Coordinates of C-alpha atoms and ligand atoms in Angstrom, one line a residue:
X3 CA 0.0 0.0 0.0
X4 CA 1.0 3.4 -0.8
X5 CA 0.9 6.2 1.5
X6 CA 1.5 10.1 1.3
X7 CA 2.8 11.5 4.4
X8 CA 2.6 15.5 4.7
X9 CA 4.6 17.5 7.4
X10 CA 6.4 20.5 7.7
X11 CA 9.7 18.7 9.4
X12 CA 11.5 15.3 9.0
X13 CA 14.7 14.3 9.9
X14 CA 17.6 14.6 8.8
X15 CA 16.5 17.5 6.8
X16 CA 14.8 20.0 8.9
X17 CA 13.9 19.8 12.6
X18 CA 12.5 21.8 15.4
X19 CA 11.2 19.1 17.7
X20 CA 10.1 15.6 18.1
X21 CA 7.6 15.9 15.1
X22 CA 10.8 15.8 12.7
X23 CA 11.9 12.4 14.6
X24 CA 8.7 10.8 14.1
X25 CA 8.0 11.9 10.4
X26 CA 11.6 10.7 9.5
X27 CA 11.1 7.3 11.2
X28 CA 7.8 6.3 9.8
X29 CA 8.8 5.6 6.0
X30 CA 11.6 3.0 7.2
X31 CA 9.5 1.5 9.9
X32 CA 6.4 1.3 7.8
X33 CA 8.1 -0.3 5.0
X34 CA 8.7 -3.2 7.1
X35 CA 4.8 -3.4 7.6
X36 CA 4.6 -3.4 3.2
X37 CA 3.8 0.2 3.4
X38 CA 5.5 2.3 0.8
X39 CA 5.5 5.9 2.0
X40 CA 6.6 9.2 0.6
X41 CA 7.0 12.4 2.6
X42 CA 5.8 15.7 0.9
X43 CA 7.8 18.6 2.5
X44 CA 8.0 22.3 1.8
X45 CA 11.4 23.1 -0.1
X46 CA 13.1 25.2 2.7
X47 CA 16.6 25.6 1.6
X48 CA 18.1 22.9 3.3
X49 CA 15.4 20.5 2.0
X50 CA 16.3 21.3 -1.5
X51 CA 19.6 21.1 -1.2
X52 CA 19.4 17.7 0.4
X53 CA 16.9 16.7 -2.4
X54 CA 19.3 17.5 -5.4
X55 CA 18.0 17.8 -9.0
X56 CA 15.2 15.1 -8.7
X57 CA 12.5 14.9 -10.9
X58 CA 9.6 17.5 -11.6
X59 CA 6.4 15.5 -11.0
X60 CA 4.0 18.5 -10.6
X61 CA 4.0 22.0 -11.6
X62 CA 1.5 25.0 -10.3
X63 CA 1.6 28.1 -11.5
X64 CA -0.5 29.8 -9.1
X65 CA 0.3 28.7 -6.0
X66 CA -0.6 31.2 -3.4
X67 CA 1.2 34.0 -4.7
X68 CA 3.9 32.4 -7.1
X69 CA 4.9 29.3 -8.9
X70 CA 5.6 26.1 -7.4
X71 CA 6.7 22.8 -8.4
X72 CA 7.0 19.3 -6.7
X73 CA 10.3 17.6 -6.9
X74 CA 10.7 13.7 -6.3
X75 CA 13.9 12.6 -4.9
X76 CA 15.5 9.9 -2.7
X77 CA 17.6 11.4 0.0
X78 CA 19.1 9.7 3.4
X79 CA 16.9 6.5 2.6
X80 CA 13.6 8.8 2.3
X81 CA 11.4 9.1 -0.8
X82 CA 10.8 12.7 -0.8
X83 CA 8.2 15.0 -2.6
X84 CA 9.6 18.4 -2.1
X85 CA 7.6 21.5 -2.8
X86 CA 9.7 23.8 -4.5
X87 CA 8.0 27.5 -4.0
X88 CA 10.8 30.3 -3.4
X89 CA 7.9 32.9 -2.7
X90 CA 7.0 30.9 0.0
X91 CA 10.0 28.7 1.3
X92 CA 12.9 30.4 0.1
X93 CA 14.1 32.2 3.5
X94 CA 16.5 32.0 6.0
X95 CA 15.6 31.2 9.8
X96 CA 13.7 28.6 11.2
X97 CA 10.6 27.0 9.3
X98 CA 7.9 29.3 11.1
X99 CA 9.7 32.3 12.5
X100 CA 11.7 35.3 10.7
X101 CA 14.8 36.8 11.7
X102 CA 13.0 39.0 14.4
X103 CA 11.8 35.9 16.0
X104 CA 8.1 36.5 15.0
X105 CA 5.7 34.0 12.9
X106 CA 6.1 34.9 9.2
X107 CA 3.0 36.8 8.5
X108 CA 2.2 34.7 5.4
X109 CA 2.4 31.1 7.3
X110 CA -1.2 30.5 6.7
X111 CA -0.3 30.5 2.9
X112 CA 2.9 28.9 3.2
X113 CA 1.2 25.9 4.9
X114 CA -2.1 26.2 3.1
X115 CA 0.1 25.6 -0.1
X116 CA 1.6 22.5 1.3
X117 CA -1.7 21.1 2.0
X118 CA -3.1 22.1 -1.4
X119 CA -0.6 20.1 -3.3
X120 CA -1.2 17.1 -0.8
X121 CA -4.6 17.1 -1.8
X122 CA -3.5 17.4 -5.6
X123 CA -1.2 14.4 -5.4
X124 CA -3.3 12.3 -3.5
X125 CA -6.4 13.1 -5.7
X126 CA -4.5 13.5 -9.5
X127 CA -1.6 11.5 -8.4
X128 CA 1.9 12.9 -9.5
X129 CA 3.7 11.1 -12.4
X130 CA 1.8 8.1 -12.1
X131 CA 1.8 7.8 -8.2
X132 CA -1.1 8.1 -6.6
X133 CA -1.2 7.0 -2.7
X134 CA -4.2 4.7 -1.0
X135 CA -4.1 7.2 1.8
X136 CA -3.1 10.6 3.2
X137 CA -1.3 10.9 6.5
X138 CA -0.9 14.6 7.9
X139 CA 0.6 15.7 10.7
X140 CA -0.2 18.8 13.1
X141 CA -1.7 22.2 11.7
X142 CA 0.7 22.4 8.9
X143 CA -1.1 19.7 7.0
X144 CA -4.6 20.3 8.2
X145 CA -6.1 21.7 5.3
X146 CA -5.2 18.7 3.2
X147 CA -8.2 16.5 4.0
X148 CA -10.6 19.8 3.4
X149 CA -8.9 20.7 0.2
X150 CA -9.3 16.7 -0.8
X151 CA -13.0 16.8 0.0
X152 CA -13.6 19.5 -2.4
X153 CA -12.2 17.7 -5.4
X154 CA -12.6 14.4 -7.2
X155 CA -10.4 11.3 -6.6
X156 CA -9.8 11.8 -2.9
X157 CA -8.4 9.1 -0.8
X158 CA -9.0 8.4 3.1
X159 CA -6.9 10.4 5.4
X160 CA -5.4 9.8 8.9
X161 CA -4.6 13.1 10.9
X162 CA -2.1 12.8 13.6
X163 CA -2.1 15.5 16.4
X164 CA 1.7 15.9 17.8
X165 CA 0.6 18.9 19.8
X166 CA -2.9 20.4 20.1
X167 CA -1.5 23.8 21.3
X168 CA -0.6 24.9 17.9
X169 CA -3.6 25.7 16.0
X170 CA -2.2 27.2 12.9
X171 CA -4.6 30.3 13.1
X172 CA -5.3 32.8 10.3
X173 CA -7.5 36.0 10.6
X174 CA -11.4 35.6 9.2
X175 CA -10.2 37.9 6.2
X176 CA -7.9 35.1 4.6
X177 CA -10.6 32.8 3.8
X178 CA -10.6 33.8 0.2
X179 CA -6.7 33.9 0.1
X180 CA -6.7 30.5 1.6
X181 CA -9.0 29.1 -0.9
X182 CA -11.5 28.1 2.1
X183 CA -15.4 28.2 1.5
X184 CA -16.9 30.8 3.9
X185 CA -19.8 28.4 4.4
X186 CA -17.3 26.2 6.3
X187 CA -16.3 29.0 8.5
X188 CA -18.8 28.0 10.9
X189 CA -18.1 26.7 14.7
X190 CA -20.1 23.5 14.6
X191 CA -18.6 21.1 12.0
X192 CA -16.2 23.6 10.3
X193 CA -13.0 25.3 10.7
X194 CA -14.0 28.5 12.7
X195 CA -12.6 28.8 16.3
X196 CA -13.2 32.1 18.4
X197 CA -13.6 34.3 15.1
X198 CA -10.5 32.9 13.5
X199 CA -9.6 30.2 10.8
X200 CA -8.2 27.0 12.6
X201 CA -6.2 24.7 10.3
X202 CA -5.7 22.2 13.0
X203 CA -9.5 22.3 13.5
X204 CA -9.9 21.8 9.6
X205 CA -7.6 18.7 10.0
X206 CA -9.7 17.1 13.1
X207 CA -13.0 17.7 11.3
X208 CA -12.3 16.6 7.7
X209 CA -9.7 13.6 8.3
X210 CA -11.2 10.1 8.4
X211 CA -9.3 9.2 11.6
X212 CA -7.3 10.9 14.1
X213 CA -4.3 9.8 16.0
X214 CA -2.1 11.2 18.5
X215 CA 1.1 10.2 19.8
X216 CA 0.1 8.1 23.1
X217 CA -2.7 6.5 24.5
X218 CA -2.9 8.9 27.7
X219 CA -2.9 12.0 25.7
X220 CA -5.6 10.6 23.4
X221 CA -7.7 10.4 26.5
X222 CA -6.1 13.8 28.1
X223 CA -7.3 15.6 24.6
X224 CA -10.9 15.1 25.3
X225 CA -10.3 17.2 28.4
X226 CA -10.7 20.8 28.9
X227 CA -7.4 21.0 30.6
X228 CA -5.6 19.5 27.9
X229 CA -7.7 20.1 24.7
X230 CA -6.9 24.1 24.1
X231 CA -10.5 24.5 23.2
X232 CA -10.7 21.7 20.9
X233 CA -11.9 19.1 23.4
X234 CA -15.2 19.5 22.3
X235 CA -14.2 18.7 18.7
X236 CA -12.2 15.5 19.9
X237 CA -15.1 14.1 22.0
X238 CA -17.4 14.4 19.1
X239 CA -15.1 12.3 17.2
X240 CA -13.7 10.1 20.0
X241 CA -14.7 6.9 18.2
X242 CA -12.4 7.7 15.4
X243 CA -9.5 8.7 17.6
X244 CA -6.6 6.5 18.6
X245 CA -3.2 6.7 20.6
X246 CA -0.1 5.2 19.2
X247 CA 2.8 5.6 21.1
X248 CA 6.0 7.0 19.3
X249 CA 8.9 4.9 19.1
X250 CA 12.8 5.9 18.8
X251 CA 15.4 5.3 16.3
X252 CA 17.4 2.3 18.3
X253 CA 20.1 2.4 16.0
X254 CA 20.8 6.1 16.5
X255 CA 20.1 5.8 20.1
X256 CA 22.0 2.7 20.7
X257 CA 24.4 2.6 23.9
X258 CA 26.6 0.0 22.4
X259 CA 27.7 1.9 19.2
X260 CA 26.8 5.5 19.9
X261 CA 29.6 7.4 18.2
X262 CA 28.8 10.9 19.8
X263 CA 30.6 9.0 22.8
X264 CA 34.2 8.6 23.6
X265 CA 34.1 6.2 26.2
X266 CA 31.5 3.3 25.0
X267 CA 28.5 3.0 27.2
X268 CA 27.9 -0.9 26.9
X269 CA 26.5 -1.5 30.4
X270 CA 25.7 0.2 33.5
X271 CA 29.4 0.2 34.3
X272 CA 30.1 2.4 31.3
X273 CA 27.9 4.9 32.8
X274 CA 31.0 5.9 35.4
X275 CA 33.2 6.9 32.5
X276 CA 30.2 8.9 30.7
X277 CA 29.5 10.6 33.7
X278 CA 32.9 11.8 34.4
X279 CA 33.2 13.0 31.0
X280 CA 30.1 15.0 30.9
X281 CA 31.2 16.4 34.4
X282 CA 34.2 17.8 33.0
X283 CA 32.7 19.2 29.7
X284 CA 30.3 21.2 31.8
X285 CA 33.0 22.2 34.4
X286 CA 31.3 20.3 37.1
X287 CA 33.2 19.0 40.2
X288 CA 32.5 15.3 41.5
X289 CA 29.8 14.8 43.8
X290 CA 27.9 12.4 45.9
X291 CA 24.4 12.6 44.4
X292 CA 22.9 12.0 41.1
X293 CA 23.9 13.9 38.1
X294 CA 20.8 15.0 36.7
X295 CA 19.9 16.1 33.0
X296 CA 17.8 18.1 30.5
X297 CA 17.5 18.0 26.9
X298 CA 14.8 20.3 26.0
X299 CA 13.1 23.2 24.3
X300 CA 12.8 26.0 26.7
X301 CA 9.0 26.7 26.6
X302 CA 5.9 26.8 29.0
X303 CA 4.9 23.2 28.1
X304 CA 8.2 21.7 29.4
X305 CA 7.7 23.0 33.0
X306 CA 11.4 23.7 33.7
X307 CA 10.2 27.0 35.5
X308 CA 9.0 25.0 38.3
X309 CA 12.4 23.0 38.1
X310 CA 14.3 26.2 38.9
X311 CA 12.2 26.3 42.2
X312 CA 13.0 22.9 42.9
X313 CA 16.4 23.0 42.5
X314 CA 17.9 22.9 46.3
X315 CA 16.1 19.8 47.1
X316 CA 18.4 18.3 44.6
X317 CA 21.5 20.2 45.2
X318 CA 21.0 20.0 49.1
X319 CA 21.5 16.3 48.6
X320 CA 24.7 16.4 46.6
X321 CA 22.9 16.3 43.3
X322 CA 23.7 18.2 40.0
X323 CA 22.1 19.2 36.9
X324 CA 23.3 19.8 33.7
X325 CA 21.0 21.4 30.8
X326 CA 20.9 21.4 27.1
X327 CA 18.1 23.8 25.8
X328 CA 16.9 26.5 24.1
X329 CA 14.0 28.7 23.4
X330 CA 12.0 31.4 25.4
X331 CA 14.5 34.2 26.1
X332 CA 13.3 34.5 29.5
X333 CA 13.7 31.1 30.7
X334 CA 17.2 30.8 28.8
X335 CA 18.1 33.8 31.3
X336 CA 16.8 32.2 34.2
X337 CA 18.6 29.4 33.9
X338 CA 22.0 30.8 33.3
X339 CA 21.2 33.0 36.4
X340 CA 21.0 29.6 38.5
X341 CA 24.2 28.2 36.8
X342 CA 25.8 31.3 38.1
X343 CA 24.1 31.2 41.6
X344 CA 24.9 27.3 42.0
X345 CA 28.1 25.4 41.5
X346 CA 26.1 22.4 41.0
X347 CA 24.2 23.5 38.0
X348 CA 25.6 23.9 34.3
X349 CA 23.7 25.1 31.2
X350 CA 24.5 25.2 27.9
X351 CA 22.0 27.2 25.6
X352 CA 21.7 26.0 22.1
X353 CA 20.9 23.2 19.8
X354 CA 23.6 20.4 19.7
X355 CA 22.7 16.8 18.6
X356 CA 26.0 15.1 19.9
X357 CA 25.9 16.6 23.0
X358 CA 22.3 15.7 23.7
X359 CA 23.8 12.0 23.0
X360 CA 26.4 12.7 25.6
X361 CA 24.4 14.1 27.9
X362 CA 21.9 11.2 28.1
X363 CA 24.4 8.9 28.3
X364 CA 26.5 10.5 31.1
X365 CA 23.5 11.5 33.5
X366 CA 22.3 9.4 36.3
X367 CA 18.7 10.7 35.6
X368 CA 16.7 12.7 33.0
X369 CA 14.3 15.2 34.2
X370 CA 11.0 15.8 32.0
X371 CA 8.6 17.8 34.3
X372 CA 6.4 19.0 31.3
X373 CA 2.9 20.4 32.0
X374 CA 1.6 18.4 28.8
X375 CA 3.6 16.0 27.0
X376 CA 1.9 14.2 24.0
X377 CA 4.5 11.7 23.8
X378 CA 7.9 12.9 24.6
X379 CA 11.0 11.4 23.1
X380 CA 14.0 12.3 25.5
X381 CA 12.7 10.0 28.4
X382 CA 12.7 7.1 25.7
X383 CA 16.4 7.9 24.9
X384 CA 17.0 7.8 28.7
X385 CA 15.5 4.5 29.3
X386 CA 17.6 3.0 26.7
X387 CA 20.7 4.4 28.2
X388 CA 19.9 3.2 31.8
X389 CA 19.4 6.9 32.6
X390 CA 16.5 7.1 35.1
X391 CA 13.7 9.3 34.0
X392 CA 11.8 11.7 36.5
X393 CA 8.8 12.8 34.9
X394 CA 5.4 14.3 35.3
X395 CA 2.4 11.8 35.3
X396 CA 1.2 13.1 32.0
X397 CA 0.9 12.1 28.1
X398 CA 3.3 9.8 26.9
X399 CA 5.3 10.2 30.1
X400 CA 2.7 8.4 32.0
X401 CA 2.6 5.7 29.3
X402 CA 6.5 4.9 29.3
X403 CA 7.8 5.2 32.7
X404 CA 6.8 2.7 35.5
X405 CA 7.0 4.7 38.7
X406 CA 8.9 3.7 41.7
X407 CA 5.9 3.1 43.7
X408 CA 6.3 0.7 46.5
X409 CA 4.3 -1.9 44.6
X410 CA 6.4 -1.4 41.6
X411 CA 9.8 -1.4 43.7
X412 CA 8.5 -4.7 45.7
X413 CA 7.9 -6.3 42.0
X414 CA 11.5 -5.1 40.9
X415 CA 9.6 -3.4 37.9
X416 CA 10.1 0.4 38.6
X417 CA 11.8 2.5 35.6
X418 CA 11.6 5.8 37.2
X419 CA 10.3 8.4 39.3
X420 CA 6.7 10.3 38.4
X421 CA 5.2 13.3 39.9
X422 CA 1.6 14.4 40.1
X423 CA 0.2 16.7 40.7
X424 CA 3.0 19.0 38.8
X425 CA 4.1 21.7 41.4
X426 CA 7.5 23.0 42.3
X427 CA 6.9 21.4 45.6
X428 CA 5.9 17.7 44.2
X429 CA 9.1 18.3 42.1
X430 CA 11.0 19.2 45.0
X431 CA 9.8 15.8 46.6
X432 CA 10.3 14.0 43.4
X433 CA 13.8 14.9 43.3
X434 CA 14.2 13.8 47.1
X435 CA 12.9 10.4 46.1
X436 CA 15.4 10.3 43.2
X437 CA 18.2 10.8 45.5
X438 CA 17.4 8.3 48.1
X439 CA 16.7 5.6 45.2
X440 CA 20.3 6.8 43.9
X441 CA 21.5 5.9 47.5
X442 CA 20.2 2.6 47.4
X443 CA 23.0 1.2 45.2
X444 CA 21.2 -2.1 44.4
X445 CA 17.4 -0.7 43.7
X446 CA 19.2 2.0 41.4
X447 CA 21.1 -0.7 39.5
X448 CA 17.7 -2.5 39.2
X449 CA 15.9 0.2 37.8
X450 CA 18.7 0.9 35.2
X451 CA 18.4 -2.9 34.1
X452 CA 14.6 -2.5 33.9
X453 CA 14.9 0.8 32.0
X454 CA 17.3 -1.0 29.3
X455 CA 15.0 -3.9 29.1
X456 CA 11.8 -1.6 27.8
X457 CA 10.8 -1.8 24.3
X458 CA 11.3 1.6 23.1
X459 CA 11.5 1.1 19.4
X460 CA 8.7 1.4 16.7
X461 CA 7.8 -2.2 16.3
X462 CA 4.4 -2.4 18.1
X463 CA 3.4 1.2 16.9
X464 CA 4.4 0.3 13.5
X465 CA 2.1 -2.4 13.3
X466 CA -0.8 -0.2 14.7
X467 CA -0.3 2.3 11.9
X468 CA -0.1 -0.4 9.4
X469 CA -3.6 -1.9 10.9
X470 CA -5.2 1.6 10.9
X471 CA -4.0 2.4 7.6
X472 CA -5.6 -0.7 6.2
X473 CA -8.6 -0.4 8.0
X474 CA -9.3 3.1 6.8
X475 CA -8.3 2.5 3.1
X476 CA -9.2 -1.0 2.4
X477 CA -5.9 -1.3 0.8
X478 CA -3.4 -4.0 0.9
Ligands
ADP649 P1 9.1 18.3 21.5 O1 9.0 17.7 20.1 O2 7.9 18.7 22.1 O3 10.2 19.3 21.5 P2 10.1 15.6 22.1 O4 10.8 15.1 23.4 O5 9.2 14.9 21.5 O6 9.8 16.9 22.5 O7 11.3 15.8 21.2 C1 12.5 16.8 21.1 C2 13.5 16.3 20.4 O8 14.4 17.3 20.1 C3 14.2 15.0 20.9 O9 14.9 14.5 19.9 C4 15.4 15.9 21.5 O10 16.6 15.2 21.8 C5 15.7 17.0 20.7 N1 16.1 18.4 21.3 C6 15.6 19.3 22.5 N2 16.1 20.3 22.6 C7 17.2 20.1 22.1 C8 18.7 20.8 22.0 N3 18.7 22.0 23.0 N4 19.9 20.2 21.4 C9 19.9 18.8 20.7 N5 18.3 18.2 20.6 C10 17.4 18.7 21.2
GLC650 C1 5.4 17.2 19.8 C2 5.2 16.7 21.3 C3 6.0 15.6 21.6 C4 6.1 14.5 20.7 C5 6.6 14.8 19.4 C6 6.4 13.8 18.3 O1 6.5 18.0 19.6 O2 5.5 17.9 21.9 O3 5.6 15.2 22.9 O4 7.0 13.4 21.2 O5 5.4 15.9 19.0 O6 5.0 13.5 18.2

C-alpha cells in the first residue's frame, strides 16, 4: 500500500522538535509493514539542497502568490516529494519564524500551499504515483483533508496530532486567500474557532481518522485542561481517535555503538566513564548525588520554570544538574542565572545533537517535568541508556515510565520517578525520592536494568499504524 505523508519537518532534513523524528522514522518502519511511504515537505533551502536535482512530478503556477513545483527525490533513505516554491519557503531562519523571532505573516498561505499540493497529489496522482491514503501531521497539514474533500479522486486520510497547542490560526479575512469556502467558516462542523480560521481544527474535522502520539494524551485531549479549546471537537470524534505511542530510532540511540561517545557505554558500568566525561565537559566537580540532565526546548510546556524552584531539593543532597536547551529568552536567562548562582548547575544554551547524546549517556537521571507531553522522546532515549527518568504524570510520559511506587519497587519493575500533580513542591519531593533511590545502589541498578529492557523502538506502533491504514483505506 502507498501512503503520502505530509509534514513540515522530517529528520535529517529539518527539525525543530520530536515531530521531525517521527516523520523521519515512519517511512523506514512502515516499509517493514509493507507500506511504501513518500514524504511531502516544504522546499526550505536545506531540504532542496538535500533533495538535489530530482525529477519534476507536478507544476502549479498559481500557488498562493507564485509558481511552485514538486520534485521527487530520494535522500537519506527517504522518498521525498519536495514542494519548491521560493516565494513561500526560500528564506533563512526557522521553518516558522523570521529573523525577528516572530511568525512569518504569511504562514497561513505557506502551509495552505503545502496542504493544497498534498491534496492535488493524493487526488490526481503525480507522475503516475497515487497514494491509497494521506497521512497528515499537525496544523501545517490540517487543510489537506479539507481540500481533498472538495476535489474528485479523494483518498482516505489519517491526521496525527503531535501537539494540540499549535492551531495554525489565521484571520477570518484570509478565507478567500486560503481558498476556503465561507460556508465552512462555522463553529459547528467547520474550521471557525473564536472568530478565526483554525487549520488544526480543519484536520480534526475533515480527516477520516485522528491519531495522537500516546494513549494517555488521546484521553487527555478529550478534557478541557488539555484540549486547548478543541476538546469538544475531539470528544465528538472520540470513536475515530486513537493513541499510538512514538518509538525512537534504536540505531541512532544505541548505547553500545553511539558515535557521540568517546568511552563506549555498553553497560551500567560504562555509565561512570560517561558521567565523568560529562562532568568535565560542563565544568562540574565530582559529587555524591545523582547527576541529572535536561535536553529540551525551553517553553512553558516543558515545566522547567518549576524545576528552578525545586532545585535546592536536589542540590542540598549532593545532586547536580546539566541542561542543554534553547527557547524562550526569559527561561534561558533564568537558567543561566541559576548556573551562575549554583556550582552544581551547568547550562548550555543552544541546539546540539551530539551533546544531547553525551548528556543522555552520562547523566544518572533525566528530568522531564512537562505540564503536558503528547509523547516525549527524551525519556525514551534515557531508558535505553540506563538513565532514570523523572517525569510528570502526563501524556506519553505516563505511558512509558513505570513509577518507583512501593508496589512496583517490590515487584522489581520500576524504571523511573513520576510526579503528580505537578508543582514546584511535588517536583522537590520527586527529586528527594530520586536522591534516596540513587543512594540505594542495589535498587538503582535494578531500575537501570529495567529501564534498558523496555521496548522503546517502533515495532508495536508500526504494526498499529499499518492496521489503521489498512482499515481506513481498504488497501492491502
Ligand atoms: P518536543 O517535540 O515537544 O520538543 P520531544 O521530546 O518529542 O519534544 O522531542 C524533542 C527532540 O528534540 C528530541 O529528539 C530531543 O533530543 C531534541 N532536542 C530538544 N532540544 C534540544 C537541544 N537543545 N539540543 C539537541 N537536541 C534537542
Ligand atoms: C510534539 C510533542 C512531543 C512529541 C512530538 C512527536 O512535539 O510536544 O511530546 O513527542 O511531538 O510526536
